[in-house]
Coordinates of C-alpha atoms in Angstrom, one line a residue:
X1 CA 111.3 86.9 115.7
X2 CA 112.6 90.5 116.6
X3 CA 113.6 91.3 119.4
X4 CA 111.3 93.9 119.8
X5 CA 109.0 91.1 119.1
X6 CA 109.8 89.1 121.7
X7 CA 109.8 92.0 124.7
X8 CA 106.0 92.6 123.5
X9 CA 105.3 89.1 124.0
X10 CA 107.2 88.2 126.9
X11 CA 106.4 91.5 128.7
X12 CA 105.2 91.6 132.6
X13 CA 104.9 95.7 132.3
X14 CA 102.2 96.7 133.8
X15 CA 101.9 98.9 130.7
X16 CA 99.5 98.6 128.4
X17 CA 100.1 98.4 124.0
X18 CA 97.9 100.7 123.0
X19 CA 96.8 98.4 120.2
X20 CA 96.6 95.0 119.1
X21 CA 94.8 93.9 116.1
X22 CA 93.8 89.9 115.9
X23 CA 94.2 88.8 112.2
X24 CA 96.8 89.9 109.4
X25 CA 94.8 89.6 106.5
X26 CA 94.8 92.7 103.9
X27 CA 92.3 94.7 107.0
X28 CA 95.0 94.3 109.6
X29 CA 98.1 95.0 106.8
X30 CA 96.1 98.8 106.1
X31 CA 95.6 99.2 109.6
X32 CA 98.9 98.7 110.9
X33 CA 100.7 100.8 107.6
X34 CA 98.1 103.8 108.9
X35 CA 99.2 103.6 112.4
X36 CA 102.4 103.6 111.5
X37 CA 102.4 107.0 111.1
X38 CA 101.5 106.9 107.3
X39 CA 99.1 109.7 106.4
X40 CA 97.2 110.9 103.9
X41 CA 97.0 114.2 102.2
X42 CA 95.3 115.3 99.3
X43 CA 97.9 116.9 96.6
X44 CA 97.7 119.9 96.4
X45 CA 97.5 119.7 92.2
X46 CA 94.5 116.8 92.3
X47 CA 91.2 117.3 90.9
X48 CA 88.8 115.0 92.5
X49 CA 86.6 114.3 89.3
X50 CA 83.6 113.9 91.9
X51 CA 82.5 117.6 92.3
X52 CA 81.2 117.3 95.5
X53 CA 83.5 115.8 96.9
X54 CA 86.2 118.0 95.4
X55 CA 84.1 120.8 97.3
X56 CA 84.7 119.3 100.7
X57 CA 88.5 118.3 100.0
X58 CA 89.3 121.9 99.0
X59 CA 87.5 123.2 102.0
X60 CA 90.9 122.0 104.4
X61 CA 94.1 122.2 102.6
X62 CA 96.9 120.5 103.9
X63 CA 94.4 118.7 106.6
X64 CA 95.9 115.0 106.6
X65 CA 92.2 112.7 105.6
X66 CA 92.4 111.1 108.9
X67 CA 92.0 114.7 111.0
X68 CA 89.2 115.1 108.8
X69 CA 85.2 114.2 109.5
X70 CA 84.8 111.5 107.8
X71 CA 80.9 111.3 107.9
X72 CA 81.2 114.8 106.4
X73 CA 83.4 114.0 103.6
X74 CA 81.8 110.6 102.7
X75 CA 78.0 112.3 102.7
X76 CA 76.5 111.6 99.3
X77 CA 79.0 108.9 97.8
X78 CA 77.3 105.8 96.4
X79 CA 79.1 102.9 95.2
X80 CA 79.3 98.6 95.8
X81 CA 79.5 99.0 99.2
X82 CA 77.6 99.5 102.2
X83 CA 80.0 101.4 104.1
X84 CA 80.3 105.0 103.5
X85 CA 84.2 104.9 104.9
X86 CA 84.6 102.7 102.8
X87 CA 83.0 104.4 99.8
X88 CA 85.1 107.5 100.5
X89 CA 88.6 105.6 101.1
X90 CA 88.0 104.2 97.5
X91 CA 86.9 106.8 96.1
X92 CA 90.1 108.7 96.6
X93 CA 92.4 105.9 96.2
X94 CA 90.8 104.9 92.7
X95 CA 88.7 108.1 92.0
X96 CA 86.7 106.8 88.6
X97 CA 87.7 103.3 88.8
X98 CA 83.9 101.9 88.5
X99 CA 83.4 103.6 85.4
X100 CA 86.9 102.2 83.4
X101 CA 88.4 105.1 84.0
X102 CA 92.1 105.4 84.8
X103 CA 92.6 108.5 87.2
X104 CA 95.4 108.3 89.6
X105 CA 94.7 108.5 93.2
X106 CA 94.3 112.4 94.7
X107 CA 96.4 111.1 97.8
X108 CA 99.7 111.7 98.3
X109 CA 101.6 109.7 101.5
X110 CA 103.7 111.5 104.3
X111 CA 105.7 109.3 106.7
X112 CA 105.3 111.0 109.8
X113 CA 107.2 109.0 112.7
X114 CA 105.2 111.3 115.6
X115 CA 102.0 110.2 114.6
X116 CA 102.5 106.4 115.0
X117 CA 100.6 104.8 117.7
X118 CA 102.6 101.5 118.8
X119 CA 100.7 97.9 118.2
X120 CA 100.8 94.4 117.2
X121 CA 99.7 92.2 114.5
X122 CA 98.7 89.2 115.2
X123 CA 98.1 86.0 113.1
X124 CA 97.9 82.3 112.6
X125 CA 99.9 82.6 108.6
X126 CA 102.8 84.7 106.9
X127 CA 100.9 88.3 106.6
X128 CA 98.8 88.1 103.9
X129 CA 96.7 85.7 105.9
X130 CA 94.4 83.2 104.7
X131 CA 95.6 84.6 100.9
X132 CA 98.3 82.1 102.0
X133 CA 95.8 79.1 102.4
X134 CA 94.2 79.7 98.9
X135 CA 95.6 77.5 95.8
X136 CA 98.1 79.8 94.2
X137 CA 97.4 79.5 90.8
X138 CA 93.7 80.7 91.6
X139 CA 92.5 83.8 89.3
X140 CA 91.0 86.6 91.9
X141 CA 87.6 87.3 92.1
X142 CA 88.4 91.1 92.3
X143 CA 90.6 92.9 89.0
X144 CA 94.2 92.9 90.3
X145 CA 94.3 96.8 90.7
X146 CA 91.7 95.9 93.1
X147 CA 93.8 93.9 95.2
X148 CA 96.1 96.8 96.7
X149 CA 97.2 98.3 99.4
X150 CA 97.8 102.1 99.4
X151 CA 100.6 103.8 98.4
X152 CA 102.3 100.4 95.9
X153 CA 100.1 99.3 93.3
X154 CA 99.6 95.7 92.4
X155 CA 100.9 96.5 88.7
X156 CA 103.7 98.1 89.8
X157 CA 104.9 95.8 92.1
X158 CA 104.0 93.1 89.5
X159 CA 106.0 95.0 87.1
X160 CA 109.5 94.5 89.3
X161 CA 108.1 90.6 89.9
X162 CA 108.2 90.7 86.1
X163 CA 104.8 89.2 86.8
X164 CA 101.6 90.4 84.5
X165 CA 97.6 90.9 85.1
X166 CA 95.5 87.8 83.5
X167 CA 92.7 89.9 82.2
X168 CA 93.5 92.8 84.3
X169 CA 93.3 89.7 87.2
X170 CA 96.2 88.0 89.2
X171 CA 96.6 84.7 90.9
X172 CA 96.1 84.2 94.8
X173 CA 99.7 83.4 94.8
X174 CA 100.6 86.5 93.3
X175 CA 98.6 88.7 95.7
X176 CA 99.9 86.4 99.0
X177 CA 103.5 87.3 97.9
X178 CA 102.6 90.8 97.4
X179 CA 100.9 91.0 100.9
X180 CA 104.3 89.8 102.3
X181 CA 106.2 92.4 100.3
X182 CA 104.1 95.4 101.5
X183 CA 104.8 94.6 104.9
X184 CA 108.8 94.4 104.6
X185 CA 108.6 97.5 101.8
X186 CA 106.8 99.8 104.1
X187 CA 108.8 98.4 107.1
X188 CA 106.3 97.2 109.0
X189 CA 107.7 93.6 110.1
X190 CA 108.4 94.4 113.6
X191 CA 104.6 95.1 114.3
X192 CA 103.9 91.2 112.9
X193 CA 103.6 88.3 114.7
X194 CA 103.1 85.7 112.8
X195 CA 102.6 81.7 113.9
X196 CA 100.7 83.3 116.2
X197 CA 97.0 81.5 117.9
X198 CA 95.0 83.7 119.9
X199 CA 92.6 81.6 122.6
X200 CA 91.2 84.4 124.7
X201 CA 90.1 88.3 124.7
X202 CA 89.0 88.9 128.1
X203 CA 88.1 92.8 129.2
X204 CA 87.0 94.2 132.4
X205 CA 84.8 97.3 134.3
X206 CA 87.5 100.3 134.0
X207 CA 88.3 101.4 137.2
X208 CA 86.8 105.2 138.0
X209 CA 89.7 107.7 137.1
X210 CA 90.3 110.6 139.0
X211 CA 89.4 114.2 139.0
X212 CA 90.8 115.5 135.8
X213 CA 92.0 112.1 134.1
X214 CA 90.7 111.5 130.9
X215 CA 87.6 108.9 130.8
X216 CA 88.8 105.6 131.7
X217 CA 88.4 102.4 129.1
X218 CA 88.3 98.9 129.8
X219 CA 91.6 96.9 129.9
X220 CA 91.6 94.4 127.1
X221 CA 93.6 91.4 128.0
X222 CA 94.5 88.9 125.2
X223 CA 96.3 85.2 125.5
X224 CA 97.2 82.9 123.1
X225 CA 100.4 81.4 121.8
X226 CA 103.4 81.3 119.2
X227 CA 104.4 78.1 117.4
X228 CA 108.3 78.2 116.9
X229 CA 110.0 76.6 113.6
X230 CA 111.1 74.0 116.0
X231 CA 107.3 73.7 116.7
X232 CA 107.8 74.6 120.6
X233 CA 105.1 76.7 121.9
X234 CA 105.6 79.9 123.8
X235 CA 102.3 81.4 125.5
X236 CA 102.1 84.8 126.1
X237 CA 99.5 87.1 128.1
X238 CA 99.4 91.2 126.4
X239 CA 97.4 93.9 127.6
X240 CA 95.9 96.0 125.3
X241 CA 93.5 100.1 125.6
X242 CA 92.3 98.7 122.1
X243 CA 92.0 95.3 120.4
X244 CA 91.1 95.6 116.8
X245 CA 89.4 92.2 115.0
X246 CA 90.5 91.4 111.7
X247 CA 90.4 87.7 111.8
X248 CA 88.1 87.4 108.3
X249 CA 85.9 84.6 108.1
X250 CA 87.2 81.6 106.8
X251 CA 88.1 80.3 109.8
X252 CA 85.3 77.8 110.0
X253 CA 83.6 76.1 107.1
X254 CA 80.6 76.0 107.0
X255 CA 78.6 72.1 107.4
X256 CA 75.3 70.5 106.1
X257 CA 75.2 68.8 109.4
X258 CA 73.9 65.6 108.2
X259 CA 75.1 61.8 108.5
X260 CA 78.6 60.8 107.4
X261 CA 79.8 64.4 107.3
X262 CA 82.8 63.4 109.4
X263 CA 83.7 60.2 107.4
X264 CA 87.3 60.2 106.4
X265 CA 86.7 61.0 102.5
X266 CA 84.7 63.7 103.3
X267 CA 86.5 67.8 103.2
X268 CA 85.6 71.1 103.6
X269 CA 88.1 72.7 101.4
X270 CA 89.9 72.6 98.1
X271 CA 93.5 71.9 99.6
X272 CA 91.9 67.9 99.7
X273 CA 91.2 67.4 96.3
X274 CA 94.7 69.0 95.6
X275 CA 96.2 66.8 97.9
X276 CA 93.9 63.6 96.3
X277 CA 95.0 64.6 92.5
X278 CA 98.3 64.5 93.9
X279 CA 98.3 61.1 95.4
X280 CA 96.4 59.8 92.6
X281 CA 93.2 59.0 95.0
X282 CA 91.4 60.6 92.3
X283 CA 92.3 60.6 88.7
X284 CA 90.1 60.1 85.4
X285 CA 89.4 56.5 85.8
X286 CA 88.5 56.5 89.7
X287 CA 84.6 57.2 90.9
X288 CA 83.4 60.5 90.9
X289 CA 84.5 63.2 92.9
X290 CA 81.1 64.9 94.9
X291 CA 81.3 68.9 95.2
X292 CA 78.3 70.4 96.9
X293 CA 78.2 74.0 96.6
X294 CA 77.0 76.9 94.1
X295 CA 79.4 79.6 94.7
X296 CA 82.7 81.0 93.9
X297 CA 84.5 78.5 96.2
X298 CA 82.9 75.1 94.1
X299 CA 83.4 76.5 90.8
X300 CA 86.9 76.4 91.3
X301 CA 87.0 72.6 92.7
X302 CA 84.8 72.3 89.3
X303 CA 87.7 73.7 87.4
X304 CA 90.5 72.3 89.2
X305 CA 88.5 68.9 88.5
X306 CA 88.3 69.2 85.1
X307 CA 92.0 70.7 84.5
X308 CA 93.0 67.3 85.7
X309 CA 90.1 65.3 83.8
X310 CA 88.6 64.1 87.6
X311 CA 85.3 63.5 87.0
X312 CA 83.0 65.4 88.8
X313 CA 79.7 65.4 90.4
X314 CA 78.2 69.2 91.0
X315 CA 75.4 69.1 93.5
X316 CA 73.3 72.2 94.5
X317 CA 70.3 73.6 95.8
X318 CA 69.4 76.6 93.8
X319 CA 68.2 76.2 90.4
X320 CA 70.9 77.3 87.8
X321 CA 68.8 80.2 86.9
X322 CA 68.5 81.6 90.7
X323 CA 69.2 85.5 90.0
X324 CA 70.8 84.9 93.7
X325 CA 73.5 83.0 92.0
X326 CA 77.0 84.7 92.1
X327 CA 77.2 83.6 88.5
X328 CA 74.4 86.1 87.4
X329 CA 76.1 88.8 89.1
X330 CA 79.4 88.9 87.5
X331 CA 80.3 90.0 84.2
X332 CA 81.0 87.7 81.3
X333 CA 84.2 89.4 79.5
X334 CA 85.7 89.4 83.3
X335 CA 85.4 86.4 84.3
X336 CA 84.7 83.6 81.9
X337 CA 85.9 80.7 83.2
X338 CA 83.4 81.0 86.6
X339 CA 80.9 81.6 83.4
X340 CA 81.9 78.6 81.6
X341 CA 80.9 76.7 85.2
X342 CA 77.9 78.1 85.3
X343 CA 77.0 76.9 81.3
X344 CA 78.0 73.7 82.7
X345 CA 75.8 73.8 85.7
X346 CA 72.8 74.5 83.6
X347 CA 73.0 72.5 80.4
X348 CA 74.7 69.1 82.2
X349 CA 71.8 67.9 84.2
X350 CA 71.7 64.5 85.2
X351 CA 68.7 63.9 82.8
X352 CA 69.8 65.5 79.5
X353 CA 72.8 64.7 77.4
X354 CA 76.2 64.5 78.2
X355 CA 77.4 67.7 76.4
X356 CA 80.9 67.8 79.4
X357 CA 82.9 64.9 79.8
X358 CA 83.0 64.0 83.1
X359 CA 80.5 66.6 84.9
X360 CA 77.2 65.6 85.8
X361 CA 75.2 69.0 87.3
X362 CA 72.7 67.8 90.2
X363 CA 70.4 71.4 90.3
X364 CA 67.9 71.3 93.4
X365 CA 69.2 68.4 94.6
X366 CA 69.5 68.0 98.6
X367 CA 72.2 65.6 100.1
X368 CA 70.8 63.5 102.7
X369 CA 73.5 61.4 104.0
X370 CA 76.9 59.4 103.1
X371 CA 77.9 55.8 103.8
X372 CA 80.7 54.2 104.8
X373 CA 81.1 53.2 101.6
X374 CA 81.0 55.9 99.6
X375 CA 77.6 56.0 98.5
X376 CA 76.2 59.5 98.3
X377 CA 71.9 60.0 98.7
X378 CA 70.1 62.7 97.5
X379 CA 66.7 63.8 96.9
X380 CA 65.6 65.4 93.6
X381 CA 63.5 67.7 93.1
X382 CA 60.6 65.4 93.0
X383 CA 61.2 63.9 96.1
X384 CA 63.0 61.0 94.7
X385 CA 66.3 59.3 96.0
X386 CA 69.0 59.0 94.0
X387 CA 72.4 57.1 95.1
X388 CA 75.7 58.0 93.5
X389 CA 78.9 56.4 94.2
X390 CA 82.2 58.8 94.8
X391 CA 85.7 58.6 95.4
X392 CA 85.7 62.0 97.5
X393 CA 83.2 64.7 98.7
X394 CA 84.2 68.3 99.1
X395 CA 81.2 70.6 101.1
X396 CA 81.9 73.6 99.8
X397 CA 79.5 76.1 101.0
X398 CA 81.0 79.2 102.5
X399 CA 82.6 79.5 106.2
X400 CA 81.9 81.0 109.6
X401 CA 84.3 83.5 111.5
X402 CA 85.6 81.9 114.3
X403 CA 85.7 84.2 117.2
X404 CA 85.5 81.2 120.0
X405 CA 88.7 83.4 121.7
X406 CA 85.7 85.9 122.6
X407 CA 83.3 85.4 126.0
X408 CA 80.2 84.1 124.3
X409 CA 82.1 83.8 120.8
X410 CA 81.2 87.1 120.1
X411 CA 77.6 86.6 119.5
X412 CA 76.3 89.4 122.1
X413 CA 78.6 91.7 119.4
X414 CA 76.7 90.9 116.2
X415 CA 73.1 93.2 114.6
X416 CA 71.4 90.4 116.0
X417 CA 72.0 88.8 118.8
X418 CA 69.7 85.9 118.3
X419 CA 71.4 85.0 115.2
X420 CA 74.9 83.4 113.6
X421 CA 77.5 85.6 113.1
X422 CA 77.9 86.1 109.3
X423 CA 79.9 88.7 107.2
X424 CA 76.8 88.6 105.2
X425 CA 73.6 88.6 107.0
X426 CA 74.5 89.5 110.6
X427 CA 78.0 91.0 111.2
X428 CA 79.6 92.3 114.4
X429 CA 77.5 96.0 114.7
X430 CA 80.0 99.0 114.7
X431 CA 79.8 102.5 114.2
X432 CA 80.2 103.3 110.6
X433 CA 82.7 105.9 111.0
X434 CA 85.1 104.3 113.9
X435 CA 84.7 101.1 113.7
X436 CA 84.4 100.4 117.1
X437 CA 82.0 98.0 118.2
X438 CA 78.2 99.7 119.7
X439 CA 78.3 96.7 122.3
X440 CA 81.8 97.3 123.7
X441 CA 84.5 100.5 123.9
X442 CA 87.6 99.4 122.8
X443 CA 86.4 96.8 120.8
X444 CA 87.0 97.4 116.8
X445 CA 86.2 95.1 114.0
X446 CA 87.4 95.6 110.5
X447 CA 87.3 93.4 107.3
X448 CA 84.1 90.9 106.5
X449 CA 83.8 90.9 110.6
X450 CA 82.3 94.3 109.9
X451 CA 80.1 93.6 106.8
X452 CA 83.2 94.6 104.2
X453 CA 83.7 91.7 102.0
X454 CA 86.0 92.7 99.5
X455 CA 89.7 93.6 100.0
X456 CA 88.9 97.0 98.2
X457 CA 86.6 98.1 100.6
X458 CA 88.3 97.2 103.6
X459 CA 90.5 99.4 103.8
X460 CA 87.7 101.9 104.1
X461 CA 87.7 99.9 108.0
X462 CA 91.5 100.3 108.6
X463 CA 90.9 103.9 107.7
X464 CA 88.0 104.8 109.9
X465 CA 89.6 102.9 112.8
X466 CA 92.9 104.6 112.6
X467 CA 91.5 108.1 112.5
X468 CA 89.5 106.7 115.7
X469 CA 92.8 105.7 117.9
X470 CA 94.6 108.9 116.6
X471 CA 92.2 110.4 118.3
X472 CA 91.9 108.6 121.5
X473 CA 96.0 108.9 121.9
X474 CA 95.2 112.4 121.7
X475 CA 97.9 112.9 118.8
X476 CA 97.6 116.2 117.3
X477 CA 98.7 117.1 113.3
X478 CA 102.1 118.8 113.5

């Protein structure tokens, strides 16, 4: 750890960071590269092939993006996201990318030392985050191009690896290595923290400022601590005038909450069945391994399964033919093998013949409960149970941000405050052009916190909330 490092998190100053942003995923990576002083121009030769929005860029020359209205500039932009920052962000970073197209990026990057507003990254893994936790020979969902950060392309870096693109798509190894990289390329390292747990975000009332002062914000104060490599624990206390959330949300799998979930040969991620190949607790000549689960995550315990000829038990829900399927959303050519899944899913029921090896497919079938034993139960469609016997159960059906470091776990934060957080169906509500939470000044979420799933978009966040704290350290353009 830096030094620099270490007088941040050892500091009794009564001064304030201005910044610290929870989570070092690809959200918090952007983020702390744009307050870094990093900014973006147009160049002066680009030609944004949207007309529109070529109009607006050409109306403020030489006006760095982030000094720019971004509700202005992002007017009228549709796309595959939600989030019109977001939407504008990608749009000049990969101008025609949704139509195959191939034009560069009409941003050009200045490194401008006066603009950088000081902060800290904090986060549980090497930055990159939880890209760190996912098997690395793993095929992205997203095409590799995808994948970047601004201002080093993933091909490019891939390139100097001497690495290449598996149908235009790179491993989760790849991409974790390339997170690392980004930081130490762009010189970033001494904002990172990494081993790092945060337990609590507390803020307060802001105390009335005086005549003249500008409007006072609430003090953000956040605890937590660092493991060492000798695993000793140092706490540490910061004050922050911002705390940014970038945590993502696979903190906290989701569970079916029924009987024998906790049992010992039951998991809630892939890592176990790696770990069980490994040890040979599964192989092809033990019982069954159970996966329950119809999305991205199961298809590729499905694969890894079959790779290693682990016979396989695929429970689910849906029907196979459920248009809410991720299956029926993504395209063949891209991504055949979560298609090849999917053919297996649908034509290896339980009842018909055994065209896979190995796979059964259990379609609208609900688990009930597990014994000690190992005996799984299920009912069928009809009502029936049906008992199976398994070596190993993997629940593998998506995950919950864990914001338990937040007074109420964050759930007075959230578009409803009656229901779950959930990147998907009820995320933490923020202005769409800052960022920063409606409940709470101060308080920014980026990343699938905000409703921005994919690592192309979020950066759209990063962007939005940097212009925001520009702004609020009253940092003018030189």
């Amino acid at each position: 750890m830096s030094n620099r490092r270490k007088d941040h998190l050892g500091a009794s100053s009564s001064e304030p960071l201005p910044v610290i942003i929870i989570g070092n995923g690809p959200s918090g990576i952007c983020l702390s590269y744009l307050l870094s002083g990093y900014t973006p121009y147009v160049r002066p030769d680009a030609i944004h092939p949207h007309p529109l929005l070529q109009r607006k860029l050409s109306e403020a020359p030489g006006v760095s993006i982030m000094d720019q209205d971004l509700d202005y500039l992002s007017e009228g932009l549709e796309g595959r996201c939600q989030s019109p920052v977001a939407l504008l962000f990608d749009a000049l970073l990969r101008p025609d990318t949704d139509f195959g197209g191939s034009v560069e990026s009409v941003l050009t990057w200045r490194h401008q030392k006066e603009r950088a507003v000081p902060h800290l990254v904090l986060g549980r893994n090497p930055p990159g985050g939880a890209w760190h936790s996912i098997e690395g020979s793993m095929v992205t969902l997203s095409q590799g191009e995808w994948m970047g950060l601004p201002d080093l392309q993933v091909k490019d870096w891939m390139c100097k690896k001497r690495r290449g693109l598996r149908n235009s798509r790179a491993t989760a190894g790849d991409i974790a290595h390339y997170y690392s990289d980004y930081v130490i390329k762009k010189d970033l390292s001494h904002n990172f923290v990494s081993n790092a747990v945060v337990t609590a975000v507390e803020w307060g009332t802001p105390e009335p400022s005086s005549p003249g002062a500008r409007d006072p914000s609430p003090l953000f104060q956040v605890s937590g601590f660092v493991t060492a490599e000798d695993q000793s624990q140092q706490s540490f206390s910061l004050s922050a005038r911002s705390v940014v959330l970038a945590t993502g949300t696979s903190d906290s799998p989701a569970r079916l909450g029924i009987p024998g979930e906790a049992l010992p040969f039951v998991h809630h991620d892939l890592s176990a069945l790696e770990a069980a190949t490994r040890a040979g607790t599964v192989s092809p000549s033990s019982d069954p391994v159970l996966i329950i689960g119809a999305g991205l995550s199961a298809a590729d315990a499905v694969l890894y399964a079959h790779h290693y000829n682990v016979p396989v038990i695929h429970a689910f829900r849906r029907p196979v033919d459920d248009p809410g399927l991720v299956f029926n959303q993504l395209p063949k050519m891209l991504y055949p093998e979560y298609h090849k899944v999917h053919q297996m899913m649908r034509e290896q029921s339980i009842l018909s013949p055994s065209p896979y090896e190995g796979y059964r497919s259990l379609p609208e079938h609900q688990l009930l409960l597990l014994k000690e034993d190992r005996q799984a139960v299920f009912r069928d469609p009809q009502g029936l149970q049906k008992v199976f016997g398994v070596a190993l159960v993997l629940v593998l059906i998506g995950s919950h941000p864990d914001l338990s470091f937040l007074p109420g776990a964050g759930a007075d934060l959230t578009v409803d405050p009656d229901e779950p957080l959930s990147a998907k169906r009820n995320p933490i509500e923020v202005d769409p052009f800052t960022y920063q939470s409606i409940h709470q000044e101060g308080l920014y979420a980026v990343g699938p916190l905000a409703g921005d799933n994919f690592v192309r978009f979020v950066q759209g966040g990063a962007l939005a909330v940097a212009s925001s704290l520009l702004r609020k350290e009253a940092r003018k353009p030189p």
